[in-house]
mmCIF file of C-alpha atoms and ligand atoms in Angstrom:
data_model
loop_
_atom_site.group_PDB
_atom_site.id
_atom_site.type_symbol
_atom_site.label_atom_id
_atom_site.label_comp_id
_atom_site.label_asym_id
_atom_site.label_seq_id
_atom_site.Cartn_x
_atom_site.Cartn_y
_atom_site.Cartn_z
ATOM 1 C CA MET A 1 52.784 65.676 138.770
ATOM 2 C CA SER A 2 49.006 67.053 138.150
ATOM 3 C CA ARG A 3 46.776 65.813 140.577
ATOM 4 C CA PRO A 4 43.149 66.995 141.395
ATOM 5 C CA ALA A 5 43.250 69.866 143.836
ATOM 6 C CA ALA A 6 40.821 67.839 146.322
ATOM 7 C CA ASP A 7 44.062 65.737 147.045
ATOM 8 C CA LEU A 8 45.734 68.569 148.827
ATOM 9 C CA HIS A 9 43.632 68.113 151.834
ATOM 10 C CA ALA A 10 44.256 64.316 151.673
ATOM 11 C CA ASP A 11 47.896 64.858 151.892
ATOM 12 C CA VAL A 12 47.493 66.839 155.087
ATOM 13 C CA ALA A 13 47.797 64.417 158.576
ATOM 14 C CA ASP A 14 47.408 67.436 160.999
ATOM 15 C CA VAL A 15 45.793 71.018 160.896
ATOM 16 C CA LEU A 16 48.351 72.973 163.415
ATOM 17 C CA LEU A 17 46.295 76.276 162.861
ATOM 18 C CA SER A 18 43.015 76.772 161.313
ATOM 19 C CA GLU A 19 41.624 79.506 159.028
ATOM 20 C CA GLU A 20 39.958 80.797 162.039
ATOM 21 C CA VAL A 21 42.860 80.979 164.533
ATOM 22 C CA ILE A 22 45.084 82.555 161.643
ATOM 23 C CA GLN A 23 42.717 85.366 161.001
ATOM 24 C CA ALA A 24 42.355 86.014 164.637
ATOM 25 C CA LYS A 25 45.985 86.192 164.896
ATOM 26 C CA VAL A 26 46.594 88.456 162.199
ATOM 27 C CA ALA A 27 44.006 91.374 163.226
ATOM 28 C CA GLU A 28 45.662 91.048 166.863
ATOM 29 C CA LEU A 29 48.971 91.569 164.862
ATOM 30 C CA GLY A 30 47.397 94.215 162.503
ATOM 31 C CA ALA A 31 45.933 96.079 165.720
ATOM 32 C CA ARG A 32 49.271 95.966 167.440
ATOM 33 C CA ILE A 33 51.270 97.243 164.582
ATOM 34 C CA THR A 34 48.721 100.065 164.026
ATOM 35 C CA ASP A 35 49.151 101.255 167.726
ATOM 36 C CA ASP A 36 52.779 100.713 167.778
ATOM 37 C CA TYR A 37 53.300 103.093 164.537
ATOM 38 C CA ALA A 38 50.845 105.442 165.473
ATOM 39 C CA ASP A 39 51.271 108.901 163.288
ATOM 40 C CA ARG A 40 54.066 107.365 161.140
ATOM 41 C CA GLU A 41 54.056 106.197 157.817
ATOM 42 C CA LEU A 42 54.975 102.581 157.310
ATOM 43 C CA THR A 43 56.419 100.511 154.382
ATOM 44 C CA LEU A 44 55.720 96.617 154.581
ATOM 45 C CA VAL A 45 58.135 94.350 152.882
ATOM 46 C CA SER A 46 56.928 91.146 152.154
ATOM 47 C CA VAL A 47 59.155 88.100 150.747
ATOM 48 C CA LEU A 48 57.564 85.967 147.920
ATOM 49 C CA LYS A 49 56.365 83.724 147.666
ATOM 50 C CA GLY A 50 55.451 82.213 150.926
ATOM 51 C CA SER A 51 54.459 85.708 152.667
ATOM 52 C CA LEU A 52 52.093 86.286 150.016
ATOM 53 C CA PRO A 53 48.433 85.669 152.051
ATOM 54 C CA PHE A 54 50.064 87.057 155.240
ATOM 55 C CA MET A 55 50.893 90.412 153.667
ATOM 56 C CA ALA A 56 47.467 90.379 151.875
ATOM 57 C CA ASP A 57 45.594 89.706 154.991
ATOM 58 C CA LEU A 58 48.130 91.720 157.622
ATOM 59 C CA MET A 59 47.873 95.158 155.667
ATOM 60 C CA ARG A 60 44.052 95.699 155.601
ATOM 61 C CA HIS A 61 44.306 95.253 159.612
ATOM 62 C CA VAL A 62 46.928 97.832 159.772
ATOM 63 C CA ALA A 63 44.947 101.111 159.768
ATOM 64 C CA LEU A 64 47.914 103.381 158.766
ATOM 65 C CA PRO A 65 48.983 105.321 155.489
ATOM 66 C CA LEU A 66 51.423 102.589 154.021
ATOM 67 C CA THR A 67 53.430 101.646 150.945
ATOM 68 C CA ILE A 68 54.211 97.971 150.603
ATOM 69 C CA ASP A 69 57.048 96.460 148.644
ATOM 70 C CA LEU A 70 57.901 92.893 147.509
ATOM 71 C CA MET A 71 61.106 90.789 147.426
ATOM 72 C CA GLU A 72 61.558 87.536 146.159
ATOM 73 C CA VAL A 73 64.474 85.321 147.253
ATOM 74 C CA SER A 74 65.803 81.711 146.941
ATOM 75 C CA SER A 75 68.171 80.027 148.682
ATOM 76 C CA TYR A 76 70.857 77.976 146.922
ATOM 77 C CA GLY A 77 71.042 74.045 146.902
ATOM 78 C CA GLY A 78 69.832 72.402 149.914
ATOM 79 C CA ALA A 79 66.741 69.798 150.235
ATOM 80 C CA MET A 80 63.282 70.771 149.521
ATOM 81 C CA THR A 81 62.553 70.673 153.305
ATOM 82 C CA GLU A 82 65.958 72.751 154.169
ATOM 83 C CA THR A 83 67.547 76.333 153.893
ATOM 84 C CA SER A 84 71.162 76.713 152.463
ATOM 85 C CA GLY A 85 71.856 80.076 154.001
ATOM 86 C CA LEU A 86 73.230 81.306 150.674
ATOM 87 C CA VAL A 87 70.220 83.653 149.510
ATOM 88 C CA ARG A 88 69.712 84.763 145.814
ATOM 89 C CA ILE A 89 67.842 87.870 145.355
ATOM 90 C CA LEU A 90 65.061 87.005 142.358
ATOM 91 C CA LYS A 91 63.540 90.476 142.911
ATOM 92 C CA ASP A 92 64.648 93.434 144.346
ATOM 93 C CA LEU A 93 63.030 96.549 146.069
ATOM 94 C CA SER A 94 60.805 98.560 143.514
ATOM 95 C CA ALA A 95 61.289 101.566 145.290
ATOM 96 C CA SER A 96 63.863 102.993 147.922
ATOM 97 C CA ILE A 97 63.300 102.664 151.844
ATOM 98 C CA ASP A 98 66.270 105.208 152.901
ATOM 99 C CA GLY A 99 64.769 107.031 155.760
ATOM 100 C CA ARG A 100 61.536 104.996 155.858
ATOM 101 C CA GLU A 101 59.855 102.903 158.981
ATOM 102 C CA VAL A 102 60.047 99.217 157.534
ATOM 103 C CA LEU A 103 58.347 96.266 158.673
ATOM 104 C CA LEU A 104 59.681 93.009 157.178
ATOM 105 C CA VAL A 105 56.839 90.570 156.877
ATOM 106 C CA GLU A 106 57.996 86.964 156.570
ATOM 107 C CA ASP A 107 55.878 83.674 156.706
ATOM 108 C CA ILE A 108 58.446 81.564 158.780
ATOM 109 C CA ILE A 109 61.618 81.714 160.607
ATOM 110 C CA ASP A 110 63.269 78.703 160.845
ATOM 111 C CA THR A 111 67.126 78.517 160.962
ATOM 112 C CA GLY A 112 67.247 82.163 160.419
ATOM 113 C CA LEU A 113 69.912 82.095 157.886
ATOM 114 C CA THR A 114 67.146 83.854 154.926
ATOM 115 C CA LEU A 115 66.295 86.541 157.890
ATOM 116 C CA ASN A 116 69.554 87.349 158.541
ATOM 117 C CA TYR A 117 70.407 87.850 155.277
ATOM 118 C CA LEU A 118 67.476 90.123 154.466
ATOM 119 C CA VAL A 119 68.130 91.966 157.412
ATOM 120 C CA ARG A 120 71.626 92.909 156.777
ATOM 121 C CA TYR A 121 70.706 93.643 153.033
ATOM 122 C CA LEU A 122 67.559 95.948 154.184
ATOM 123 C CA ARG A 123 69.803 97.778 156.901
ATOM 124 C CA GLY A 124 72.466 98.702 154.364
ATOM 125 C CA LYS A 125 69.578 100.692 152.406
ATOM 126 C CA ASN A 126 69.441 103.087 155.571
ATOM 127 C CA PRO A 127 65.703 102.476 156.436
ATOM 128 C CA ALA A 128 64.667 105.211 159.452
ATOM 129 C CA SER A 129 63.687 101.792 161.369
ATOM 130 C CA LEU A 130 63.514 97.908 160.932
ATOM 131 C CA ARG A 131 61.275 95.578 162.407
ATOM 132 C CA ILE A 132 60.515 92.046 162.008
ATOM 133 C CA CYS A 133 56.757 90.415 161.650
ATOM 134 C CA THR A 134 56.403 86.790 161.164
ATOM 135 C CA LEU A 135 53.654 84.455 161.125
ATOM 136 C CA LEU A 136 55.217 81.374 162.389
ATOM 137 C CA ASP A 137 58.446 80.797 164.437
ATOM 138 C CA LYS A 138 60.186 77.478 164.772
ATOM 139 C CA PRO A 139 62.737 78.090 167.114
ATOM 140 C CA ALA A 140 63.985 74.783 167.625
ATOM 141 C CA ARG A 141 66.257 74.969 164.410
ATOM 142 C CA ARG A 142 67.566 78.423 164.791
ATOM 143 C CA LEU A 143 71.283 78.877 163.587
ATOM 144 C CA VAL A 144 71.360 82.578 163.800
ATOM 145 C CA GLU A 145 69.606 84.611 166.507
ATOM 146 C CA ILE A 146 67.867 87.585 165.324
ATOM 147 C CA PRO A 147 65.293 89.863 167.529
ATOM 148 C CA VAL A 148 62.040 89.163 166.120
ATOM 149 C CA ASP A 149 59.514 92.002 166.931
ATOM 150 C CA TYR A 150 56.050 90.452 165.965
ATOM 151 C CA VAL A 151 55.508 86.906 166.490
ATOM 152 C CA GLY A 152 51.999 84.884 165.457
ATOM 153 C CA PHE A 153 52.792 81.673 166.470
ATOM 154 C CA THR A 154 55.659 79.759 167.881
ATOM 155 C CA ILE A 155 55.493 75.927 166.410
ATOM 156 C CA PRO A 156 57.241 72.856 167.034
ATOM 157 C CA ASP A 157 59.930 71.467 164.599
ATOM 158 C CA GLN A 158 57.636 70.046 162.003
ATOM 159 C CA PHE A 159 57.704 71.110 158.390
ATOM 160 C CA VAL A 160 53.911 72.350 157.600
ATOM 161 C CA VAL A 161 52.312 73.741 154.215
ATOM 162 C CA GLY A 162 49.611 75.893 153.443
ATOM 163 C CA TYR A 163 48.678 79.943 154.116
ATOM 164 C CA GLY A 164 51.405 80.512 151.644
ATOM 165 C CA LEU A 165 53.898 77.802 152.816
ATOM 166 C CA ASP A 166 54.602 74.924 150.133
ATOM 167 C CA TYR A 167 56.240 71.653 149.548
ATOM 168 C CA GLY A 168 57.474 71.825 146.007
ATOM 169 C CA GLU A 169 55.599 74.704 145.291
ATOM 170 C CA ARG A 170 52.537 72.875 146.336
ATOM 171 C CA TYR A 171 49.724 73.386 149.102
ATOM 172 C CA ARG A 172 50.210 77.477 149.023
ATOM 173 C CA ASN A 173 46.392 77.870 148.623
ATOM 174 C CA LEU A 174 45.411 76.080 151.808
ATOM 175 C CA ARG A 175 43.431 78.207 153.867
ATOM 176 C CA TYR A 176 45.025 76.811 156.870
ATOM 177 C CA VAL A 177 48.538 75.687 158.253
ATOM 178 C CA GLY A 178 49.205 71.714 158.545
ATOM 179 C CA VAL A 179 51.623 68.922 158.662
ATOM 180 C CA LEU A 180 52.092 66.770 155.813
ATOM 181 C CA ARG A 181 51.492 62.885 155.892
ATOM 182 C CA PRO A 182 54.835 61.419 155.756
ATOM 183 C CA GLU A 183 54.078 59.416 152.435
ATOM 184 C CA VAL A 184 53.941 62.829 150.928
ATOM 185 C CA TYR A 185 57.545 63.273 151.274
ATOM 186 C CA SER A 186 58.735 59.727 149.915
ATOM 187 C CA THR A 187 56.688 59.763 146.849
HETATM 188 P P1 IMP B 201 65.094 79.849 157.049
HETATM 189 O O1 IMP B 201 66.213 80.547 156.201
HETATM 190 O O2 IMP B 201 65.780 78.639 157.661
HETATM 191 O O3 IMP B 201 64.871 80.519 158.295
HETATM 192 O O4 IMP B 201 63.878 79.206 156.264
HETATM 193 C C1 IMP B 201 63.176 80.346 155.634
HETATM 194 C C2 IMP B 201 62.449 79.966 154.638
HETATM 195 O O5 IMP B 201 62.741 78.417 154.518
HETATM 196 C C3 IMP B 201 60.658 80.552 154.713
HETATM 197 O O6 IMP B 201 60.739 81.727 154.538
HETATM 198 C C4 IMP B 201 60.203 79.402 153.730
HETATM 199 O O7 IMP B 201 60.412 79.572 152.634
HETATM 200 C C5 IMP B 201 61.341 78.011 154.412
HETATM 201 N N1 IMP B 201 60.708 76.937 155.184
HETATM 202 C C6 IMP B 201 61.356 76.921 156.439
HETATM 203 N N2 IMP B 201 60.493 76.120 157.453
HETATM 204 C C7 IMP B 201 59.185 75.751 156.513
HETATM 205 C C8 IMP B 201 58.569 74.985 156.423
HETATM 206 O O8 IMP B 201 58.040 74.389 157.819
HETATM 207 N N3 IMP B 201 57.473 74.905 155.509
HETATM 208 C C9 IMP B 201 57.336 75.656 154.221
HETATM 209 N N4 IMP B 201 58.498 76.165 154.379
HETATM 210 C C10 IMP B 201 59.512 76.378 155.336
#
C-alpha cells in the first residue's frame, strides 16, 4: 500500500486539465461569482474531501464578504468508481444557513445523485438562495438532472483523479486532473 509519492505521476496516463488551465478557470469563476453576488454576503458550502483544493482556490478569487462551511458525505456501498445514491452525512454544517445566500461548491457531478441529495438537504435549511458551482461536470452518466449555475469544465466519461479527486483516497494532492492508467484499477 505504501509506495513513494513519485509513483503518483507514473500512474497517470493522461493529463486532462493542467494546473495552469485549472487555475485560469478558477479565477474566471471567482470573478463571475463576485459580479453575480455584488453587494450580497455569500456562504460557500463545500463538500469534503474532493472539493477542498477547489474551495480553497475559489474563495480567494471571490472579492466579497463571505463565510465558509464544510460538509462531508459518503455514499453507501458501490464500487470505488461508482456512487450508489444513498448518501450519509459524516459532517454537517457548523452554522445555520437560514436566510443566507448559499453557493454549494462541488468537485465533480457524475450521476448527480450526491448533489440531488445535498440540494434537497440544504433547501430544507431555508437559505435565501441556493446555487451550485462545480469544477467538473461529467454529463454522460447523469441520472438526475439538476440545474448547475457555474461549471468549470465539462469532461468525457472517464474516471479522473487529482486536484482533490481520489481513487482509493489517493491522488488528491496532484495539482492537475488526470486519467489513471487502466492497470491501476486492476491491481
Ligand atoms: P455522483 O453522485 O455520481 O454525481 O458522484 C459525485 C461524487 O462521486 C463526487 O463528489 C466524487 O467524490 C465521486 N466521483 C464521481 N466521478 C469521479 C471521478 O471521475 N473521479 C473521482 N471521483 C469521482
